[in-house]
């Protein structure tokens, strides 16, 4: 029924359009869509209701990585003795740390600014957009007509309906950046990327951090050994990790605040001064016309898109967190290319979005980076694979840098050097994984990585080393036996 309605209203098409493309949302997905559309000379308008740059710039990647950097400096200083220096604790003012985070956001902001995009030929409109028909958008009392629309409205922190939570000033990744005083006891709800990155940062600043996670382990999408390594590191840094804990209620008693959880049928009470809710991000799909048009959602509440990133309304496309399945800046940018090209050139030329090689990194210390399959997914999906490991404790540069914790694990197709996936845990993992990403993208196997010169001594050399481990395991034994005889014959 929704589909018939959608097709009917699609017929009510204006004769002429003001724009080729109108984009809702000036975050990672919307900006890249606008950039590409302007680059191919389309007439394009980008509408943003809050701040250009969206979550990534203002409340996500940029401020979090800036905060993590200062936290690591403190953690390194505490290990000064390991480096032949005197152990030291650097005095600091948390407000100054947060001020620096804002300065970093301001430094990056020009990349996403109205001025930059206007200069690129995009008409940038500040205002809240509403889609009123498959080709009409209202903003600031104006009606724009467009041949196609891209919805790139992102996601917001999901706040679970825990009784009592709404009665306190809880923190999320949206309002955290306004904090100027370090919480003495911080409870982090959620052990995904946001919860883990921020729990470690706040613990390093000196908060007593308790992390409460519903699932049996941290970073549930990664292999068990990754979660175990991280849990051990968190414990060593004084973070109390409570996995398998279901949050039931928030209680307040005067100044006292408490989270009541259930664990193994038992009641657990955790007192805190501040709580950070980091249990996932919900797509922004409501309140701007999609319901009225009958735009379909998935069961996860994201915009339902076909492989061309088109919704059930043929002129409305989508990209980024609002549709998923990934919620990363780089996957938003990747989708933006498909959304822009398909929206502008269909039906003459279209491309199916390619999700085969999507990497990501969680910027805990040590970093956790992944591309393609891991062991747990291979098991779940019944995909046979060979697993090759290399420990960073064997890597010269990791030893020199006092960062020998972690490993590189590569999954290959049995009997072949074809890479099915890689997990890297260790310093700079978010950088060094790129070699596996490129290899997978361009169908290069471990033999090609092994045959590539890597600079000594670097962390990237670990990639060659893991390829070497694979090669030794897969050395052609019969040929080697013949070669051994050849050498014996040559010795006379
Ligand atoms: C704390 C944190 C850390 C993160 N760290 C990383 C990281 O290290 N690496 C990484 O890859 N990803 C990271 N992410 C995820 C990343 O920020 C998101 O995946 C990315 O920002 C998604 O971009 P988007 O364009 O889809 O959405 P958004 O950035 O949310 O942009 C959507 C925009 O649409 C606007 N909008 C909504 N409705 C309307 C409307 N009706 N009219 C006009 N405008 C509208 C919003 O105001 C918003 O600016 C992090 C996220 C968080 C919260
Ligand atoms: N480095 C990065 O690339 C980076 C960093 C931060 C965020 N992000 C993106 O943002 C997304 C959202 O991050 P997130 O960490 O909020 O979400 P998430 O969905 O990745 O993780 C949320 C965690 O909270 C747990 N949880 C859910 N309900 C709970 C409850 N009631 N009590 C306790 N635990 C509960 C889940 O089991 C899960 O482990 C990520 O999936 C990621 O795509 C990326």
PDB file of N, CA, C and O in Angstrom, residues 137-195:
ATOM      1  N   UNK A 137      10.854  20.668  -1.452  1.00  0.00           N
ATOM      2  CA  UNK A 137      11.426  20.795  -0.107  1.00  0.00           C
ATOM      3  C   UNK A 137      11.103  22.200   0.381  1.00  0.00           C
ATOM      4  O   UNK A 137      11.284  23.165  -0.375  1.00  0.00           O
ATOM      5  N   UNK A 138      10.636  22.265   1.610  1.00  0.00           N
ATOM      6  CA  UNK A 138      10.380  23.586   2.187  1.00  0.00           C
ATOM      7  C   UNK A 138      11.461  23.915   3.197  1.00  0.00           C
ATOM      8  O   UNK A 138      11.829  23.076   4.016  1.00  0.00           O
ATOM      9  N   UNK A 139      11.929  25.152   3.105  1.00  0.00           N
ATOM     10  CA  UNK A 139      12.908  25.616   4.094  1.00  0.00           C
ATOM     11  C   UNK A 139      12.752  27.128   4.252  1.00  0.00           C
ATOM     12  O   UNK A 139      12.631  27.842   3.250  1.00  0.00           O
ATOM     13  N   UNK A 140      12.721  27.582   5.485  1.00  0.00           N
ATOM     14  CA  UNK A 140      12.583  29.020   5.788  1.00  0.00           C
ATOM     15  C   UNK A 140      11.425  29.660   5.006  1.00  0.00           C
ATOM     16  O   UNK A 140      11.564  30.768   4.472  1.00  0.00           O
ATOM     17  N   UNK A 141      10.316  28.943   4.828  1.00  0.00           N
ATOM     18  CA  UNK A 141       9.163  29.499   4.130  1.00  0.00           C
ATOM     19  C   UNK A 141       9.262  29.461   2.606  1.00  0.00           C
ATOM     20  O   UNK A 141       8.350  29.874   1.901  1.00  0.00           O
ATOM     21  N   UNK A 142      10.405  28.958   2.101  1.00  0.00           N
ATOM     22  CA  UNK A 142      10.597  28.849   0.640  1.00  0.00           C
ATOM     23  C   UNK A 142      10.287  27.440   0.187  1.00  0.00           C
ATOM     24  O   UNK A 142      10.531  26.489   0.931  1.00  0.00           O
ATOM     25  N   UNK A 143       9.788  27.294  -1.042  1.00  0.00           N
ATOM     26  CA  UNK A 143       9.646  25.937  -1.588  1.00  0.00           C
ATOM     27  C   UNK A 143      10.660  25.768  -2.720  1.00  0.00           C
ATOM     28  O   UNK A 143      10.713  26.584  -3.642  1.00  0.00           O
ATOM     29  N   UNK A 144      11.486  24.717  -2.590  1.00  0.00           N
ATOM     30  CA  UNK A 144      12.457  24.421  -3.647  1.00  0.00           C
ATOM     31  C   UNK A 144      11.966  23.197  -4.396  1.00  0.00           C
ATOM     32  O   UNK A 144      11.449  22.266  -3.775  1.00  0.00           O
ATOM     33  N   UNK A 145      12.145  23.176  -5.703  1.00  0.00           N
ATOM     34  CA  UNK A 145      11.842  21.944  -6.436  1.00  0.00           C
ATOM     35  C   UNK A 145      13.158  21.340  -6.907  1.00  0.00           C
ATOM     36  O   UNK A 145      14.086  22.072  -7.273  1.00  0.00           O
ATOM     37  N   UNK A 146      13.229  20.027  -6.868  1.00  0.00           N
ATOM     38  CA  UNK A 146      14.476  19.371  -7.259  1.00  0.00           C
ATOM     39  C   UNK A 146      14.171  18.049  -7.944  1.00  0.00           C
ATOM     40  O   UNK A 146      13.244  17.338  -7.554  1.00  0.00           O
ATOM     41  N   UNK A 147      14.979  17.747  -8.960  1.00  0.00           N
ATOM     42  CA  UNK A 147      14.773  16.461  -9.660  1.00  0.00           C
ATOM     43  C   UNK A 147      15.015  15.320  -8.677  1.00  0.00           C
ATOM     44  O   UNK A 147      14.288  14.342  -8.674  1.00  0.00           O
ATOM     45  N   UNK A 148      16.015  15.483  -7.817  1.00  0.00           N
ATOM     46  CA  UNK A 148      16.290  14.426  -6.830  1.00  0.00           C
ATOM     47  C   UNK A 148      16.641  15.049  -5.487  1.00  0.00           C
ATOM     48  O   UNK A 148      17.046  16.212  -5.406  1.00  0.00           O
ATOM     49  N   UNK A 149      16.454  14.236  -4.443  1.00  0.00           N
ATOM     50  CA  UNK A 149      16.725  14.677  -3.072  1.00  0.00           C
ATOM     51  C   UNK A 149      17.632  13.629  -2.422  1.00  0.00           C
ATOM     52  O   UNK A 149      17.422  12.430  -2.637  1.00  0.00           O
ATOM     53  N   UNK A 150      18.608  14.076  -1.654  1.00  0.00           N
ATOM     54  CA  UNK A 150      19.386  13.118  -0.850  1.00  0.00           C
ATOM     55  C   UNK A 150      19.152  13.438   0.627  1.00  0.00           C
ATOM     56  O   UNK A 150      19.371  14.569   1.071  1.00  0.00           O
ATOM     57  N   UNK A 151      18.685  12.439   1.357  1.00  0.00           N
ATOM     58  CA  UNK A 151      18.475  12.592   2.802  1.00  0.00           C
ATOM     59  C   UNK A 151      19.761  12.138   3.499  1.00  0.00           C
ATOM     60  O   UNK A 151      20.154  10.972   3.391  1.00  0.00           O
ATOM     61  N   UNK A 152      20.405  13.083   4.178  1.00  0.00           N
ATOM     62  CA  UNK A 152      21.664  12.778   4.885  1.00  0.00           C
ATOM     63  C   UNK A 152      21.566  13.401   6.275  1.00  0.00           C
ATOM     64  O   UNK A 152      22.414  14.202   6.681  1.00  0.00           O
ATOM     65  N   UNK A 153      20.499  13.029   6.978  1.00  0.00           N
ATOM     66  CA  UNK A 153      20.177  13.697   8.245  1.00  0.00           C
ATOM     67  C   UNK A 153      20.839  13.037   9.466  1.00  0.00           C
ATOM     68  O   UNK A 153      20.588  13.456  10.597  1.00  0.00           O
ATOM     69  N   UNK A 154      21.616  11.989   9.253  1.00  0.00           N
ATOM     70  CA  UNK A 154      22.438  11.442  10.325  1.00  0.00           C
ATOM     71  C   UNK A 154      21.684  10.682  11.403  1.00  0.00           C
ATOM     72  O   UNK A 154      20.612  10.112  11.180  1.00  0.00           O
ATOM     73  N   UNK A 155      22.286  10.687  12.596  1.00  0.00           N
ATOM     74  CA  UNK A 155      21.729   9.945  13.733  1.00  0.00           C
ATOM     75  C   UNK A 155      21.965  10.746  14.997  1.00  0.00           C
ATOM     76  O   UNK A 155      22.757  11.685  15.012  1.00  0.00           O
ATOM     77  N   UNK A 156      21.265  10.364  16.046  1.00  0.00           N
ATOM     78  CA  UNK A 156      21.455  11.034  17.344  1.00  0.00           C
ATOM     79  C   UNK A 156      21.676   9.962  18.414  1.00  0.00           C
ATOM     80  O   UNK A 156      21.333   8.788  18.187  1.00  0.00           O
ATOM     81  N   UNK A 157      22.231  10.351  19.566  1.00  0.00           N
ATOM     82  CA  UNK A 157      22.443   9.326  20.596  1.00  0.00           C
ATOM     83  C   UNK A 157      21.108   8.687  20.980  1.00  0.00           C
ATOM     84  O   UNK A 157      20.118   9.400  21.171  1.00  0.00           O
ATOM     85  N   UNK A 158      21.114   7.368  21.056  1.00  0.00           N
ATOM     86  CA  UNK A 158      19.914   6.659  21.509  1.00  0.00           C
ATOM     87  C   UNK A 158      19.930   6.656  23.044  1.00  0.00           C
ATOM     88  O   UNK A 158      20.938   6.300  23.652  1.00  0.00           O
ATOM     89  N   UNK A 159      18.823   7.069  23.635  1.00  0.00           N
ATOM     90  CA  UNK A 159      18.740   7.069  25.103  1.00  0.00           C
ATOM     91  C   UNK A 159      17.693   6.027  25.499  1.00  0.00           C
ATOM     92  O   UNK A 159      16.518   6.174  25.174  1.00  0.00           O
ATOM     93  N   UNK A 160      18.133   4.957  26.157  1.00  0.00           N
ATOM     94  CA  UNK A 160      17.186   3.876  26.468  1.00  0.00           C
ATOM     95  C   UNK A 160      16.197   4.309  27.554  1.00  0.00           C
ATOM     96  O   UNK A 160      16.518   5.173  28.379  1.00  0.00           O
ATOM     97  N   UNK A 161      15.000   3.707  27.538  1.00  0.00           N
ATOM     98  CA  UNK A 161      13.979   4.125  28.517  1.00  0.00           C
ATOM     99  C   UNK A 161      14.224   3.503  29.896  1.00  0.00           C
ATOM    100  O   UNK A 161      13.430   2.696  30.368  1.00  0.00           O
ATOM    101  N   UNK A 162      15.324   3.898  30.523  1.00  0.00           N
ATOM    102  CA  UNK A 162      15.640   3.375  31.864  1.00  0.00           C
ATOM    103  C   UNK A 162      14.937   4.272  32.886  1.00  0.00           C
ATOM    104  O   UNK A 162      15.189   5.484  32.895  1.00  0.00           O
ATOM    105  N   UNK A 163      14.055   3.719  33.704  1.00  0.00           N
ATOM    106  CA  UNK A 163      13.338   4.566  34.655  1.00  0.00           C
ATOM    107  C   UNK A 163      14.299   5.404  35.496  1.00  0.00           C
ATOM    108  O   UNK A 163      15.310   4.896  35.988  1.00  0.00           O
ATOM    109  N   UNK A 164      13.985   6.682  35.617  1.00  0.00           N
ATOM    110  CA  UNK A 164      14.792   7.573  36.449  1.00  0.00           C
ATOM    111  C   UNK A 164      15.879   8.318  35.682  1.00  0.00           C
ATOM    112  O   UNK A 164      16.364   9.353  36.127  1.00  0.00           O
ATOM    113  N   UNK A 165      16.249   7.790  34.496  1.00  0.00           N
ATOM    114  CA  UNK A 165      17.322   8.431  33.725  1.00  0.00           C
ATOM    115  C   UNK A 165      16.913   9.841  33.292  1.00  0.00           C
ATOM    116  O   UNK A 165      17.716  10.779  33.321  1.00  0.00           O
ATOM    117  N   UNK A 166      15.646   9.975  32.931  1.00  0.00           N
ATOM    118  CA  UNK A 166      15.170  11.286  32.451  1.00  0.00           C
ATOM    119  C   UNK A 166      15.102  12.341  33.578  1.00  0.00           C
ATOM    120  O   UNK A 166      14.909  13.517  33.307  1.00  0.00           O
ATOM    121  N   UNK A 167      15.270  11.899  34.823  1.00  0.00           N
ATOM    122  CA  UNK A 167      15.203  12.868  35.923  1.00  0.00           C
ATOM    123  C   UNK A 167      16.578  13.444  36.290  1.00  0.00           C
ATOM    124  O   UNK A 167      16.681  14.270  37.179  1.00  0.00           O
ATOM    125  N   UNK A 168      17.617  12.960  35.599  1.00  0.00           N
ATOM    126  CA  UNK A 168      18.952  13.524  35.898  1.00  0.00           C
ATOM    127  C   UNK A 168      19.550  14.096  34.605  1.00  0.00           C
ATOM    128  O   UNK A 168      19.083  13.797  33.507  1.00  0.00           O
ATOM    129  N   UNK A 169      20.580  14.938  34.789  1.00  0.00           N
ATOM    130  CA  UNK A 169      21.265  15.519  33.610  1.00  0.00           C
ATOM    131  C   UNK A 169      22.297  14.518  33.126  1.00  0.00           C
ATOM    132  O   UNK A 169      23.447  14.571  33.549  1.00  0.00           O
ATOM    133  N   UNK A 170      21.870  13.626  32.267  1.00  0.00           N
ATOM    134  CA  UNK A 170      22.829  12.630  31.779  1.00  0.00           C
ATOM    135  C   UNK A 170      23.647  13.220  30.623  1.00  0.00           C
ATOM    136  O   UNK A 170      23.220  14.172  29.956  1.00  0.00           O
ATOM    137  N   UNK A 171      24.824  12.633  30.417  1.00  0.00           N
ATOM    138  CA  UNK A 171      25.688  13.065  29.313  1.00  0.00           C
ATOM    139  C   UNK A 171      25.496  12.144  28.121  1.00  0.00           C
ATOM    140  O   UNK A 171      25.238  10.946  28.281  1.00  0.00           O
ATOM    141  N   UNK A 172      25.629  12.710  26.924  1.00  0.00           N
ATOM    142  CA  UNK A 172      25.706  11.906  25.705  1.00  0.00           C
ATOM    143  C   UNK A 172      26.851  12.502  24.886  1.00  0.00           C
ATOM    144  O   UNK A 172      27.420  13.534  25.278  1.00  0.00           O
ATOM    145  N   UNK A 173      27.127  11.908  23.739  1.00  0.00           N
ATOM    146  CA  UNK A 173      28.197  12.476  22.898  1.00  0.00           C
ATOM    147  C   UNK A 173      27.780  13.849  22.363  1.00  0.00           C
ATOM    148  O   UNK A 173      28.621  14.572  21.834  1.00  0.00           O
ATOM    149  N   UNK A 174      26.524  14.233  22.501  1.00  0.00           N
ATOM    150  CA  UNK A 174      26.106  15.572  22.050  1.00  0.00           C
ATOM    151  C   UNK A 174      26.505  16.662  23.036  1.00  0.00           C
ATOM    152  O   UNK A 174      26.997  17.707  22.638  1.00  0.00           O
ATOM    153  N   UNK A 175      26.253  16.436  24.345  1.00  0.00           N
ATOM    154  CA  UNK A 175      26.467  17.527  25.314  1.00  0.00           C
ATOM    155  C   UNK A 175      27.768  17.387  26.123  1.00  0.00           C
ATOM    156  O   UNK A 175      28.129  18.293  26.868  1.00  0.00           O
ATOM    157  N   UNK A 176      28.455  16.269  25.933  1.00  0.00           N
ATOM    158  CA  UNK A 176      29.680  16.002  26.696  1.00  0.00           C
ATOM    159  C   UNK A 176      30.720  17.114  26.533  1.00  0.00           C
ATOM    160  O   UNK A 176      31.476  17.425  27.454  1.00  0.00           O
ATOM    161  N   UNK A 177      30.717  17.706  25.351  1.00  0.00           N
ATOM    162  CA  UNK A 177      31.789  18.654  24.998  1.00  0.00           C
ATOM    163  C   UNK A 177      31.647  19.986  25.722  1.00  0.00           C
ATOM    164  O   UNK A 177      32.538  20.809  25.674  1.00  0.00           O
ATOM    165  N   UNK A 178      30.509  20.152  26.417  1.00  0.00           N
ATOM    166  CA  UNK A 178      30.319  21.382  27.208  1.00  0.00           C
ATOM    167  C   UNK A 178      30.859  21.222  28.638  1.00  0.00           C
ATOM    168  O   UNK A 178      30.917  22.172  29.389  1.00  0.00           O
ATOM    169  N   UNK A 179      31.231  19.991  28.962  1.00  0.00           N
ATOM    170  CA  UNK A 179      31.736  19.708  30.313  1.00  0.00           C
ATOM    171  C   UNK A 179      33.024  20.490  30.568  1.00  0.00           C
ATOM    172  O   UNK A 179      33.913  20.513  29.716  1.00  0.00           O
ATOM    173  N   UNK A 180      33.128  21.144  31.724  1.00  0.00           N
ATOM    174  CA  UNK A 180      34.361  21.859  32.035  1.00  0.00           C
ATOM    175  C   UNK A 180      34.977  21.369  33.337  1.00  0.00           C
ATOM    176  O   UNK A 180      36.060  21.769  33.717  1.00  0.00           O
ATOM    177  N   UNK A 181      34.219  20.528  34.057  1.00  0.00           N
ATOM    178  CA  UNK A 181      34.733  19.956  35.298  1.00  0.00           C
ATOM    179  C   UNK A 181      34.788  18.446  35.159  1.00  0.00           C
ATOM    180  O   UNK A 181      33.801  17.847  34.697  1.00  0.00           O
ATOM    181  N   UNK A 182      35.889  17.880  35.557  1.00  0.00           N
ATOM    182  CA  UNK A 182      36.047  16.430  35.433  1.00  0.00           C
ATOM    183  C   UNK A 182      35.143  15.721  36.441  1.00  0.00           C
ATOM    184  O   UNK A 182      35.231  16.004  37.639  1.00  0.00           O
ATOM    185  N   UNK A 183      34.278  14.810  35.988  1.00  0.00           N
ATOM    186  CA  UNK A 183      33.461  14.083  36.970  1.00  0.00           C
ATOM    187  C   UNK A 183      34.348  13.205  37.853  1.00  0.00           C
ATOM    188  O   UNK A 183      35.274  12.574  37.353  1.00  0.00           O
ATOM    189  N   UNK A 184      34.067  13.189  39.163  1.00  0.00           N
ATOM    190  CA  UNK A 184      34.885  12.364  40.054  1.00  0.00           C
ATOM    191  C   UNK A 184      34.623  10.883  39.772  1.00  0.00           C
ATOM    192  O   UNK A 184      35.529  10.118  39.526  1.00  0.00           O
ATOM    193  N   UNK A 185      33.334  10.521  39.753  1.00  0.00           N
ATOM    194  CA  UNK A 185      32.981   9.121  39.429  1.00  0.00           C
ATOM    195  C   UNK A 185      32.108   9.153  38.169  1.00  0.00           C
ATOM    196  O   UNK A 185      31.006   9.706  38.192  1.00  0.00           O
ATOM    197  N   UNK A 186      32.622   8.575  37.093  1.00  0.00           N
ATOM    198  CA  UNK A 186      31.878   8.574  35.831  1.00  0.00           C
ATOM    199  C   UNK A 186      31.394   7.166  35.529  1.00  0.00           C
ATOM    200  O   UNK A 186      32.188   6.213  35.528  1.00  0.00           O
ATOM    201  N   UNK A 187      30.106   7.044  35.266  1.00  0.00           N
ATOM    202  CA  UNK A 187      29.569   5.753  34.838  1.00  0.00           C
ATOM    203  C   UNK A 187      29.345   5.841  33.330  1.00  0.00           C
ATOM    204  O   UNK A 187      28.660   6.751  32.855  1.00  0.00           O
ATOM    205  N   UNK A 188      29.952   4.933  32.594  1.00  0.00           N
ATOM    206  CA  UNK A 188      29.768   4.908  31.144  1.00  0.00           C
ATOM    207  C   UNK A 188      28.845   3.743  30.824  1.00  0.00           C
ATOM    208  O   UNK A 188      29.155   2.592  31.143  1.00  0.00           O
ATOM    209  N   UNK A 189      27.717   4.054  30.220  1.00  0.00           N
ATOM    210  CA  UNK A 189      26.755   3.003  29.866  1.00  0.00           C
ATOM    211  C   UNK A 189      26.979   2.660  28.396  1.00  0.00           C
ATOM    212  O   UNK A 189      26.716   3.479  27.512  1.00  0.00           O
ATOM    213  N   UNK A 190      27.470   1.446  28.138  1.00  0.00           N
ATOM    214  CA  UNK A 190      27.728   1.029  26.759  1.00  0.00           C
ATOM    215  C   UNK A 190      29.205   0.801  26.528  1.00  0.00           C
ATOM    216  O   UNK A 190      30.022   1.681  26.800  1.00  0.00           O
ATOM    217  N   UNK A 191      29.523  -0.384  26.030  1.00  0.00           N
ATOM    218  CA  UNK A 191      30.922  -0.739  25.761  1.00  0.00           C
ATOM    219  C   UNK A 191      31.198  -0.894  24.285  1.00  0.00           C
ATOM    220  O   UNK A 191      31.955  -1.751  23.856  1.00  0.00           O
ATOM    221  N   UNK A 192      30.552  -0.024  23.470  1.00  0.00           N
ATOM    222  CA  UNK A 192      30.859   0.042  22.038  1.00  0.00           C
ATOM    223  C   UNK A 192      31.994   1.039  21.829  1.00  0.00           C
ATOM    224  O   UNK A 192      32.678   1.417  22.789  1.00  0.00           O
ATOM    225  N   UNK A 193      32.202   1.477  20.591  1.00  0.00           N
ATOM    226  CA  UNK A 193      33.315   2.394  20.317  1.00  0.00           C
ATOM    227  C   UNK A 193      33.244   3.680  21.143  1.00  0.00           C
ATOM    228  O   UNK A 193      34.268   4.117  21.686  1.00  0.00           O
ATOM    229  N   UNK A 194      32.069   4.293  21.255  1.00  0.00           N
ATOM    230  CA  UNK A 194      31.999   5.563  21.996  1.00  0.00           C
ATOM    231  C   UNK A 194      32.312   5.319  23.461  1.00  0.00           C
ATOM    232  O   UNK A 194      33.151   5.999  24.062  1.00  0.00           O
ATOM    233  N   UNK A 195      31.646   4.324  24.057  1.00  0.00           N
ATOM    234  CA  UNK A 195      31.846   4.030  25.472  1.00  0.00           C
ATOM    235  C   UNK A 195      33.302   3.698  25.766  1.00  0.00           C
ATOM    236  O   UNK A 195      33.881   4.219  26.732  1.00  0.00           O
TER     237      UNK A 195
END
